[in-house]
XYZ file of C-alpha atoms in Angstrom:
144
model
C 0.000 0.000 0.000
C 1.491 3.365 -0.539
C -0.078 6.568 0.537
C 0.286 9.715 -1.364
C 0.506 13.096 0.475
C -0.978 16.559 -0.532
C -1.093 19.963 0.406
C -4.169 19.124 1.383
C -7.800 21.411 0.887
C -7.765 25.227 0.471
C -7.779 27.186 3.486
C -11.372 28.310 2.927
C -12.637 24.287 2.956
C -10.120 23.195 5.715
C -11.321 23.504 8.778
C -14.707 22.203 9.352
C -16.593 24.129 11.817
C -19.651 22.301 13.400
C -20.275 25.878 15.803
C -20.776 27.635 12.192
C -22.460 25.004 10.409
C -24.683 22.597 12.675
C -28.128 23.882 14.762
C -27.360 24.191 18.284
C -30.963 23.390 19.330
C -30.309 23.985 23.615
C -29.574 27.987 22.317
C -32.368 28.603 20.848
C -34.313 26.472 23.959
C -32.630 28.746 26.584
C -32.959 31.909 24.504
C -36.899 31.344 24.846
C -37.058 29.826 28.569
C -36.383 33.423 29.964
C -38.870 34.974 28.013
C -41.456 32.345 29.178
C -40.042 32.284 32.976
C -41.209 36.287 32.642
C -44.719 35.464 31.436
C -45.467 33.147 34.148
C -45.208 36.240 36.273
C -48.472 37.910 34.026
C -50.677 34.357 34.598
C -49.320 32.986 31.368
C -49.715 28.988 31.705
C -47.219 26.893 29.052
C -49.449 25.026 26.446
C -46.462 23.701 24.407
C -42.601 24.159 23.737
C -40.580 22.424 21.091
C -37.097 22.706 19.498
C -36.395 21.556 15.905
C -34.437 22.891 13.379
C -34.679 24.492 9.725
C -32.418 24.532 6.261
C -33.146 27.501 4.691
C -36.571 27.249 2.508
C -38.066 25.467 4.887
C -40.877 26.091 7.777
C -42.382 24.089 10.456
C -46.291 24.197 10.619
C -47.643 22.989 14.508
C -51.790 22.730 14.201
C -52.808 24.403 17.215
C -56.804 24.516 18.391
C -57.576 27.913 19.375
C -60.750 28.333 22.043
C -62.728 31.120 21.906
C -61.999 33.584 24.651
C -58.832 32.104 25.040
C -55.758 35.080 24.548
C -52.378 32.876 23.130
C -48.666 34.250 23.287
C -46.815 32.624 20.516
C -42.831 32.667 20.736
C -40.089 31.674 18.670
C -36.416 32.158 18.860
C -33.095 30.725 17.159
C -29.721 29.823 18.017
C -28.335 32.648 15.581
C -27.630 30.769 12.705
C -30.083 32.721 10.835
C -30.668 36.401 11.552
C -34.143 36.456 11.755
C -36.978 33.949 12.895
C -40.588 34.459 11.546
C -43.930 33.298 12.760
C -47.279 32.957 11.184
C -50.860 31.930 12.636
C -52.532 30.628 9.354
C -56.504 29.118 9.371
C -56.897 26.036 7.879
C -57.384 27.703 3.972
C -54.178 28.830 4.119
C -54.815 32.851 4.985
C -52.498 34.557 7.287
C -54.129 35.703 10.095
C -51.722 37.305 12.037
C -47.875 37.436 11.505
C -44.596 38.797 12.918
C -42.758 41.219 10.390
C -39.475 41.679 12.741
C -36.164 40.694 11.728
C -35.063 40.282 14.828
C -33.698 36.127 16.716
C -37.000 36.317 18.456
C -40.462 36.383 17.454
C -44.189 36.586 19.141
C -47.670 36.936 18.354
C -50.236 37.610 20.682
C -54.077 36.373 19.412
C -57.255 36.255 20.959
C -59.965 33.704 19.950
C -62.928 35.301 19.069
C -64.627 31.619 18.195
C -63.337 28.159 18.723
C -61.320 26.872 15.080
C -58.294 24.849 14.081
C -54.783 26.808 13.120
C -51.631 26.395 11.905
C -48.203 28.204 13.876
C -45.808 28.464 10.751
C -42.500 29.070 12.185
C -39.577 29.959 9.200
C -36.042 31.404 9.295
C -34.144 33.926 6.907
C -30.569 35.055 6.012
C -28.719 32.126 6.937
C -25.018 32.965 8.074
C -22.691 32.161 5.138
C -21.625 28.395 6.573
C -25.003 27.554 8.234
C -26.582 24.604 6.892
C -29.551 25.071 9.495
C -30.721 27.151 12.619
C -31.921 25.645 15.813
C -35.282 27.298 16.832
C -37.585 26.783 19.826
C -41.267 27.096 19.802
C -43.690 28.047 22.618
C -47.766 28.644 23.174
C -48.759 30.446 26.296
C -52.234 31.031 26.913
C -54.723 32.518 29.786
């Protein structure tokens, strides 16, 4: 066997990075948990929190039954790999609702049912840094 030596990749390609390329789901978890610490204080109870992540183009769509009388506090935040985090309420035709228009890590939405129906909480991410191949994000529903 012989083995045949290089100068190996270009700088640019040789050093691979997982901090600038993976999701780093617990960020975006604890980036939300103080926000939703501070609502408990305002009678907020916690309906539902999830972490996933997103390549760019993509969106994650949780059906969420809204009761009528019912005020919701939607929240989303990422880990940073993307500089902005979007979220959408969306009825079940497909017409926004409500949405967040910030380009900011964190996002919320605050909705009040006015009858009982059956929504969707599209959550999306934009301008991916340069090396990212996704973004962590974290999801929560408060209601009282």
């Amino acid at each position: 066997a012989t083995r045949i030596t290089s100068e190996g990749l270009p700088e640019e390609m040789d050093v691979i990075s997982p901090e600038e390329m993976l999701p780093d789901e617990e960020k975006a978890r604890n980036c939300l948990e103080t926000s939703i610490w501070s609502d408990y204080d305002d009678d907020w109870a916690l309906r539902m929190l999830d972490t996933a992540h997103l390549s760019p183009e993509e969106y994650q769509a949780y059906p969420v039954t809204i009761l009528a009388g019912i005020e919701y506090h939607f929240q989303a935040c990422n880990d940073g790999q993307a500089k902005d985090v979007k979220l959408e309420l969306v009825d079940i035709e497909g017409q926004t609702l409500i949405r967040d228009s910030s380009a900011e890590q964190q996002a919320e939405l605050y909705y009040k049912g006015e009858s009982s129906e059956m929504v969707y909480l599209v959550v999306s991410a934009s301008n991916y840094e340069p090396r990212a191949a996704q973004t962590g994000i974290s999801v929560s529903i408060l209601y009282r």
